[in-house]
Short mmCIF file of C-alpha atoms (C1' of nucleotides) in Angstrom, two decimals:
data_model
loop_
_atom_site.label_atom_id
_atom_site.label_comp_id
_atom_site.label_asym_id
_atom_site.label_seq_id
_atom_site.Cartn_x
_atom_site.Cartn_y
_atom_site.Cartn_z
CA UNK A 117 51.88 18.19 112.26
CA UNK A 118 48.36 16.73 113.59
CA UNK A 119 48.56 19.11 115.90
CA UNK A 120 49.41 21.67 113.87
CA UNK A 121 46.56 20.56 111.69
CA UNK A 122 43.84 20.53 114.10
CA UNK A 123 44.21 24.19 115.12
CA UNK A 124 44.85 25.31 111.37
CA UNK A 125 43.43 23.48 108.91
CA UNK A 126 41.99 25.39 106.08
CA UNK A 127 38.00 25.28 105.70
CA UNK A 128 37.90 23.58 101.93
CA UNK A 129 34.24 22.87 100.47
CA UNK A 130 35.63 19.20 99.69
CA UNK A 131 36.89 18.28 103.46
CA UNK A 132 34.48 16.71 106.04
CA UNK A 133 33.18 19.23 108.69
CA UNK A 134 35.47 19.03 111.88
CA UNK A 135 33.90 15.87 114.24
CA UNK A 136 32.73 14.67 111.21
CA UNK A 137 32.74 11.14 109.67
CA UNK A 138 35.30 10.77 106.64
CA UNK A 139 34.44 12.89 103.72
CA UNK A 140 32.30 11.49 100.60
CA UNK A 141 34.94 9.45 97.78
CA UNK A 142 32.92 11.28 94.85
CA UNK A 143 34.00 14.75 96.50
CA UNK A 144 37.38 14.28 97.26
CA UNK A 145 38.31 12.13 94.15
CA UNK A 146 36.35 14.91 91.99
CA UNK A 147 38.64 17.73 94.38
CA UNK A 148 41.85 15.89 93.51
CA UNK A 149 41.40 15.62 89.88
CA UNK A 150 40.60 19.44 89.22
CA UNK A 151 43.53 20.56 91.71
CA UNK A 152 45.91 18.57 89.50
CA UNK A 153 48.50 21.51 88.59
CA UNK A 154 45.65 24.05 89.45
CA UNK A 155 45.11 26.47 92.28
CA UNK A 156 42.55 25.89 95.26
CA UNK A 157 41.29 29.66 94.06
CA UNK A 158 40.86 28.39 90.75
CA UNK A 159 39.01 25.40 91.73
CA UNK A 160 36.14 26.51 94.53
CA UNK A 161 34.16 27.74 92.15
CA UNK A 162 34.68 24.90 89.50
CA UNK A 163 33.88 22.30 92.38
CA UNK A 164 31.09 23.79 93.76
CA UNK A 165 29.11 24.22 90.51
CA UNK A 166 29.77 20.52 89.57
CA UNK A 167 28.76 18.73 92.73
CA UNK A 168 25.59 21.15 92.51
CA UNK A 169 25.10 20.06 88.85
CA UNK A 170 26.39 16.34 88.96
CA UNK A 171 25.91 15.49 92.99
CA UNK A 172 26.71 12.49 92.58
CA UNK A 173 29.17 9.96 90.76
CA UNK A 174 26.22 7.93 89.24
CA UNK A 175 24.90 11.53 87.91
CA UNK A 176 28.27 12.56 86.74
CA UNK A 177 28.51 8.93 84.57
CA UNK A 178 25.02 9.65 83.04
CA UNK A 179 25.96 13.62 81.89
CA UNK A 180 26.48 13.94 78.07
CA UNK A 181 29.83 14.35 77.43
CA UNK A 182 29.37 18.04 75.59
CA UNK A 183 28.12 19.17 78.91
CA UNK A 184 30.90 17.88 81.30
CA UNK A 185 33.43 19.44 79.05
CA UNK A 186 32.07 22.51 78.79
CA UNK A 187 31.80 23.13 82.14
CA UNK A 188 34.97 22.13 83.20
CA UNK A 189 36.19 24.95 80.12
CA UNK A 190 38.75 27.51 81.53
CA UNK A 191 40.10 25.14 84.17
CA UNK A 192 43.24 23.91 81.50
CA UNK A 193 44.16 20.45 81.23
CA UNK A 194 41.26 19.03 79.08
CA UNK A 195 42.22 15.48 79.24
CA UNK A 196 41.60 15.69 82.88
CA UNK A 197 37.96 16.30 81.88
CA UNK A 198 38.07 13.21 79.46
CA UNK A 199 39.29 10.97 82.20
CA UNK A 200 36.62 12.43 84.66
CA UNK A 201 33.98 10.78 82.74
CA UNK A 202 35.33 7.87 82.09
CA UNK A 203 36.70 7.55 85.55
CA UNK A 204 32.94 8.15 86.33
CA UNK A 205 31.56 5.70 84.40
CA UNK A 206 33.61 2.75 85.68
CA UNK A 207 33.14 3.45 88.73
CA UNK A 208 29.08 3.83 88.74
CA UNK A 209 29.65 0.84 86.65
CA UNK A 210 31.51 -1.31 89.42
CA UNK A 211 29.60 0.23 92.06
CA UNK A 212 31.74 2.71 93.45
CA UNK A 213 35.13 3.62 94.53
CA UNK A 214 37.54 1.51 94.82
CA UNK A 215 39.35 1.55 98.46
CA UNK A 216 42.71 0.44 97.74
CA UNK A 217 45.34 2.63 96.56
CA UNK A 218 46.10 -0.10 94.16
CA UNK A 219 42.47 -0.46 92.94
CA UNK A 220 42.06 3.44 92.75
CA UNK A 221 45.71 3.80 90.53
CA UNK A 222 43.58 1.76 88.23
CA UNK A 223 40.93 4.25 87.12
CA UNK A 224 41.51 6.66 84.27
CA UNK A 225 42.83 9.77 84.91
CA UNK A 226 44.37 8.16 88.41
CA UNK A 227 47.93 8.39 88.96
CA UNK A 228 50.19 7.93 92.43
CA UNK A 229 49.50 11.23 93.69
CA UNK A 230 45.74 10.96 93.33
CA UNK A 231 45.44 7.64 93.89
CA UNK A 232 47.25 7.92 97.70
CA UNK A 233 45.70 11.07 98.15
CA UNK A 234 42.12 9.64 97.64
CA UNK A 235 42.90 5.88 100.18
CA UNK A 236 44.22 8.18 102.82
CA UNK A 237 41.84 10.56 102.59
CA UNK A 238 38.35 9.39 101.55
CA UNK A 239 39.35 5.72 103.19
CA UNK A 240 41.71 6.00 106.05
CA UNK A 241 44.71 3.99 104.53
CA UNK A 242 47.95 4.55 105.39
CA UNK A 243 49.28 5.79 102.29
CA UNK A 244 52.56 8.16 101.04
CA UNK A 245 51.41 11.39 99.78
CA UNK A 246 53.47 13.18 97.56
CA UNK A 247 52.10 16.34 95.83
CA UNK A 248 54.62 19.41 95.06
CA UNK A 249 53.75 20.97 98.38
CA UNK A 250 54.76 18.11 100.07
CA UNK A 251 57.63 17.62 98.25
CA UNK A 252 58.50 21.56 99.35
CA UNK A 253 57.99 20.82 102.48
CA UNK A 254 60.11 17.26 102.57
CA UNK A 255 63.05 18.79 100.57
CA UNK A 256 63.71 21.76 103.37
CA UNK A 257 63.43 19.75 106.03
CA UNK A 258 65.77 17.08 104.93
CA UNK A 259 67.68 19.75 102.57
CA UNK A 260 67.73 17.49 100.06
CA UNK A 261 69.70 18.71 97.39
CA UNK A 262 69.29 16.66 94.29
CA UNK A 263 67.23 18.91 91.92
CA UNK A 264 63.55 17.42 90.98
CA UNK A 265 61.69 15.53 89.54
CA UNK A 266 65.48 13.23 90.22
CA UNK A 267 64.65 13.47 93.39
CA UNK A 268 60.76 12.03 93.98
CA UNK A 269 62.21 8.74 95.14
CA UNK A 270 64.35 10.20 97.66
CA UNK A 271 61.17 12.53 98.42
CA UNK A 272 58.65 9.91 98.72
CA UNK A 273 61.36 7.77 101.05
CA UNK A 274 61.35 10.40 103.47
CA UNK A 275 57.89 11.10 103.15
CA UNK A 276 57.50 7.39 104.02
CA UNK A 277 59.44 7.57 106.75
CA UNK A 278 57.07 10.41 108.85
CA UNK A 279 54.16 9.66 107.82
CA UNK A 280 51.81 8.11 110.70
CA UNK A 281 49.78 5.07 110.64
CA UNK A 282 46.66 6.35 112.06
CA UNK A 283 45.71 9.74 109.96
CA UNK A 284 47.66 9.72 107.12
CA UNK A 285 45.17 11.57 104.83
CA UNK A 286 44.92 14.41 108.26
CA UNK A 287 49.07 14.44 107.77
CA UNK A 288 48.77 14.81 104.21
CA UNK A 289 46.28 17.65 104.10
CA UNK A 290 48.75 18.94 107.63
CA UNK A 291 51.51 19.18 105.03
CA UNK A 292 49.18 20.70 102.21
CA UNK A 293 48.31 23.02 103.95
CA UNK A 294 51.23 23.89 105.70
CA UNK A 295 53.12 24.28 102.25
CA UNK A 296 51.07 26.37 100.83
CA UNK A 297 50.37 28.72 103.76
CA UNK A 298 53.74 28.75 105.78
CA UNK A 299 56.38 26.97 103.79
CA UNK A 300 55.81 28.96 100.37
CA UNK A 301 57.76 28.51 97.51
CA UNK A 302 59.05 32.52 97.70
CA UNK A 303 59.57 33.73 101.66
CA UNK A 304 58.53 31.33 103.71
CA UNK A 305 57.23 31.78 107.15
CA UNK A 306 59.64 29.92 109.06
CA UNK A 307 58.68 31.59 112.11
CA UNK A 308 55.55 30.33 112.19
CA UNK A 309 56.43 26.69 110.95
CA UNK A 310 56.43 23.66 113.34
CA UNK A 311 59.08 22.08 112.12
CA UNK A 312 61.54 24.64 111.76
CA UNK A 313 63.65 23.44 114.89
CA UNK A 314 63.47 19.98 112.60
CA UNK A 315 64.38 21.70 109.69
CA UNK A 316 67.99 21.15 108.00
CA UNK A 317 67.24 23.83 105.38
CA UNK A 318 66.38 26.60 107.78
CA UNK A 319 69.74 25.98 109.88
CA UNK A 320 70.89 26.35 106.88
CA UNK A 321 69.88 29.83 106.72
CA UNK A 322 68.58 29.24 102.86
CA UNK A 323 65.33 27.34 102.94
CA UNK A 324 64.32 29.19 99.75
CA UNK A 325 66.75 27.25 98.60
CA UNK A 326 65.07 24.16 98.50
CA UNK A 327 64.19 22.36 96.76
CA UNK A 328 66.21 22.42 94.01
CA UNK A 329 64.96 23.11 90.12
CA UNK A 330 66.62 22.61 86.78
CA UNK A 331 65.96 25.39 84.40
CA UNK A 332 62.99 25.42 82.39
CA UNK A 333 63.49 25.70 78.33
CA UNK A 334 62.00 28.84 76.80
CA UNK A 335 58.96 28.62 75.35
CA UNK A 336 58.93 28.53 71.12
CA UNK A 337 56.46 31.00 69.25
CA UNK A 338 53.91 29.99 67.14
CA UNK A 339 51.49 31.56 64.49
CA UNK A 340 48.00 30.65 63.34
CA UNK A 341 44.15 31.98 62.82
CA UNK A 342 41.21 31.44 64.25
CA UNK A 343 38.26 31.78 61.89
CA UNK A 344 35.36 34.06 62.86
CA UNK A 345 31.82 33.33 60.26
CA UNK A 346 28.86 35.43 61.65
CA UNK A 347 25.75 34.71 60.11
CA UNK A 348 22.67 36.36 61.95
CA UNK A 349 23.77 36.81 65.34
CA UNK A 350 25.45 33.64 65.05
CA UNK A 351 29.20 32.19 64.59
CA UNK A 352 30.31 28.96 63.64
CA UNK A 353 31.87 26.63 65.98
CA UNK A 354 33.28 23.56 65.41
CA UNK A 355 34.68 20.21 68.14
CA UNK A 356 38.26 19.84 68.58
CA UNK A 357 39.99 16.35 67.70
CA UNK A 358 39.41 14.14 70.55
CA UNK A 359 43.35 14.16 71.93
CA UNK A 360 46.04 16.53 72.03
CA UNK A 361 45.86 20.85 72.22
CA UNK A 362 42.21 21.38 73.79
CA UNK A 363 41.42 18.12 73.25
CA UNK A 364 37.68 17.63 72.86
CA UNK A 365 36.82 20.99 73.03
CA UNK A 366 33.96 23.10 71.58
CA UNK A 367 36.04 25.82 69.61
CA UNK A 368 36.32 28.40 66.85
CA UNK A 369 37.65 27.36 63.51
CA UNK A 370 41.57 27.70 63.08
CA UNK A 371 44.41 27.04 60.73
CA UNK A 372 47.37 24.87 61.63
CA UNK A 373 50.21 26.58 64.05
CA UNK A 374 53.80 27.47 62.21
CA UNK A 375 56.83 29.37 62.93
CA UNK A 376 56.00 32.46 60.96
CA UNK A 377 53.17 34.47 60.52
CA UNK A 378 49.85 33.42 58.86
CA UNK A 379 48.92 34.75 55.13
CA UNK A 380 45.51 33.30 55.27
CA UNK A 381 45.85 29.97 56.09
CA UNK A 382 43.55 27.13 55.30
CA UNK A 383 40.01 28.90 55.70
CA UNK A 384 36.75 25.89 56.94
CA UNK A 385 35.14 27.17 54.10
CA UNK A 386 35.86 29.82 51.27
CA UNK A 387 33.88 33.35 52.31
CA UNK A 388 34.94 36.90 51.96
CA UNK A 389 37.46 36.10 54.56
CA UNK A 390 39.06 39.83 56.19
CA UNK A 391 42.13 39.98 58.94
CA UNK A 392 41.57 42.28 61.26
CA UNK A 393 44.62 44.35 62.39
CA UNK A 394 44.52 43.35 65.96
CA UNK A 395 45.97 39.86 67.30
CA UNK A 396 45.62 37.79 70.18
CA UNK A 397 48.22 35.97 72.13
CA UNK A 398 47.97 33.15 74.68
CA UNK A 399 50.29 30.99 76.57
CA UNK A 400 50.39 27.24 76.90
CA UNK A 401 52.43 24.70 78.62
CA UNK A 402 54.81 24.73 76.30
CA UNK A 403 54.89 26.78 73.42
CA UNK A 404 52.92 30.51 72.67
CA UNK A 405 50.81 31.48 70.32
CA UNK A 406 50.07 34.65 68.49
CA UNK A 407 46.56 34.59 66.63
CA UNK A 408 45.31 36.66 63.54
CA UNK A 409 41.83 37.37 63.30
CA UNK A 410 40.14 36.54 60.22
CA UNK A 411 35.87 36.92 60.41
CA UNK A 412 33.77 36.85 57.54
CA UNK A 413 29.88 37.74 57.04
CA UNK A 414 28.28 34.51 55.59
CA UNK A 415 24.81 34.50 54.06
CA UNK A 416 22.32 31.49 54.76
CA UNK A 417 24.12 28.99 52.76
CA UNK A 418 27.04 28.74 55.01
CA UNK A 419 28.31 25.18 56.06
CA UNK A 420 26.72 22.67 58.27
CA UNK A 421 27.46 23.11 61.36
CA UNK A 422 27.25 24.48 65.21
CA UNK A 423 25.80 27.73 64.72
CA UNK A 424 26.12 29.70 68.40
CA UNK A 425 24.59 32.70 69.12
CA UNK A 426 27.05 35.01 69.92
CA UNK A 427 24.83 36.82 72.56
CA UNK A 428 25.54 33.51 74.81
CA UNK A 429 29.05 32.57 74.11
CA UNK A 430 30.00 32.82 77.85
CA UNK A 431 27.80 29.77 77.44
CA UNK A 432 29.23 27.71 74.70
CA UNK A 433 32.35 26.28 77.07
CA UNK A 434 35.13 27.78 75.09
CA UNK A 435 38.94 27.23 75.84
CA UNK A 436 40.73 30.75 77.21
CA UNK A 437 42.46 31.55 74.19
CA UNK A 438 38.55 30.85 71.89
CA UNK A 439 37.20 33.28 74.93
CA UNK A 440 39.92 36.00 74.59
CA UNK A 441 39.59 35.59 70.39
CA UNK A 442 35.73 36.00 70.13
CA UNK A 443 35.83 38.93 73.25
CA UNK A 444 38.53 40.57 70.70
CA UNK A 445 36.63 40.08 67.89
CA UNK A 446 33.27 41.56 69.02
CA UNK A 447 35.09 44.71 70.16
CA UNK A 448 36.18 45.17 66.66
CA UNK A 449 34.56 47.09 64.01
CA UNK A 450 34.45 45.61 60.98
"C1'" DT B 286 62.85 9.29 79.84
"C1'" DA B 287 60.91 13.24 78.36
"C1'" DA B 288 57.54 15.60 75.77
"C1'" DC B 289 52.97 16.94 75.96
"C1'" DC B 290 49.12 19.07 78.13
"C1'" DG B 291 46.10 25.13 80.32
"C1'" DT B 292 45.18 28.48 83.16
"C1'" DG B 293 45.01 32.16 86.57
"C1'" DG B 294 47.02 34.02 90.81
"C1'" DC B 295 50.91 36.01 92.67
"C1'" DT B 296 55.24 38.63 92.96
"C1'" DT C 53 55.52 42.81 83.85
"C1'" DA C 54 57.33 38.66 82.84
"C1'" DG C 55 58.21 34.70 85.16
"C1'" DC C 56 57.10 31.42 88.66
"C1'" DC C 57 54.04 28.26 90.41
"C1'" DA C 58 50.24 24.98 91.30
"C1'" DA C 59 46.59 18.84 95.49
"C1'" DG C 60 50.09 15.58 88.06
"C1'" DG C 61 48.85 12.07 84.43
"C1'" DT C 62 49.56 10.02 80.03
"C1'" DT C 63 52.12 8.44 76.25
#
DNA sequence: TAACCGTGGCT
DNA sequence: TAGCCAAGGTT
């Protein structure tokens, strides 16, 4: 696999330069936490604007919260934002990064994956690296047939039992890399893989059958509004409750979700509230949502409030589904 | 343990 | 096109 690695590694703006000494904590702990459930084409630009911003960990600590979370808007998983900075701050706090996998589980935001990704990487520990590409990777070659997440221990055991003393953050980006590029979820490349004369699931003839996933449970649909007040070129947006949904998050007004569709649900203020015909649906984790539009033209005693001019909303930091509502909304006539 | 938590690329 | 999937963590 080092092998492997050293003639294909991918070039990744958060890896040292080949020859180079071991890449800078702040970039790969800052790498790890955005590529949490989130795709390497999704982060490069995300990463690149942030260590140009924030270059540093002591910079990142001293940012105003508003600013850090509206610059990491559109990247999902908002609570990864609000353990960022407070990840940040401890750590300018102490001094810097811890190098222990033990001391690095510690930090906000942290968890086994990161924190072995991080000591192998960033510090040269020997550490067991377990993300879902490894855990591709592990399953085929060992055909392990218990369907995950039952199976992490069994994963991480045999993931313990090849990874190498000296480079185990180079074998952990080897496997990376090879799972996404080679052994793929769909069709994998097994021609082109290094292990496949190690491989139990290719002799099987099935390795897309590995590893093995339960069924996922359908997604419930959900109803609400979001809340469009225009007054002067500007619209009113409001700051999401600290935890849960968007967590956090700069955002335009809405009613609460239910099972049915919206009458006119809980307006921020009493206006001349009108729906617009048009809706807008988004996706999450674990439920959807279908939105009316309800936008009202407010005079110059509307509420107190964040007034944003609607000329620079690509600006204001908004969650997806806020970004799809207001693009919606400024398309219509009304 | 299992629910909760986003989004965009890919097929 | 609708579903699958991703460098998971927290509660």
């Amino acid at each position: 696999m080092l092998a492997w690695y050293d003639a294909h590694a991918r070039d990744l703006p958060w890896r040292a330069a080949p020859g180079t000494n071991a890449p800078d904590p702040y970039r790969v702990w800052l790498s790890e936490i955005m590529l949490q459930q989130t795709t390497v084409a999704a982060v490069r630009p995300k990463f690149a604007a942030f260590v140009a911003r924030w270059p540093s960990v002591e910079a990142l600590a001293a940012a105003p919260e508003a600013d850090l979370m509206a610059a990491w808007a559109g990247l999902g998983y908002y609570a990864r934002a609000r353990n960022l900075h407070a990840c940040a701050r401890t750590v300018a706090e102490r001094g810097g990064f811890p190098d222990t996998e033990e001391g690095l589980r510690a930090l906000p935001g942290v968890g086994a994956y990161t924190a072995a990704a991080i000591a192998a990487i960033a510090f040269g520990a020997r550490a067991v690296v377990v993300d879902a590409n490894v855990a591709r990777v592990v399953a085929r070659v060992f055909a392990i047939s218990r369907p995950l997440p039952g199976a992490m221990p069994d994963l991480r055991d045999a993931t313990d039992r090849i990874t190498p003393d000296t480079r185990s953050g180079d074998f952990a980006q080897a496997m990376m890399d090879l799972g996404s590029s080679v052994c793929t979820p769909r069709a994998p490349h097994c021609l082109a893989c290094p292990l496949a004369e190690d491989c139990a699931a290719y002799r099987s003839g099935d390795p897309e059958g590995f590893p093995i996933k339960l069924a996922k449970a359908a997604k419930p649909q959900r109803h609400g509004t979001i809340f469009w007040a225009e007054q002067e070129g500007r619209v009113l947006l409001v700051r999401r409750p600290p935890r849960g949904l968007l967590g956090g998050m700069r955002a335009l007004p809405t009613g609460p979700w239910a099972d049915t569709p919206p009458a006119l649900a809980d307006p921020p203020f009493a206006a001349a509230w009108q729906m617009l015909p048009e809706t807008v649906s988004h996706t999450f984790t674990h439920f959807r949502l279908e939105l009316a539009l309800a936008v009202a033209r407010v005079d110059g005693h509307g509420p107190i409030g964040e007034w944003w001019s609607v000329t620079e909303m690509d600006s204001a930091g908004l969650p997806t589904v806020f970004a799809k509502a207001a693009t919606a909304i400024r398309r219509a006539r009304w």
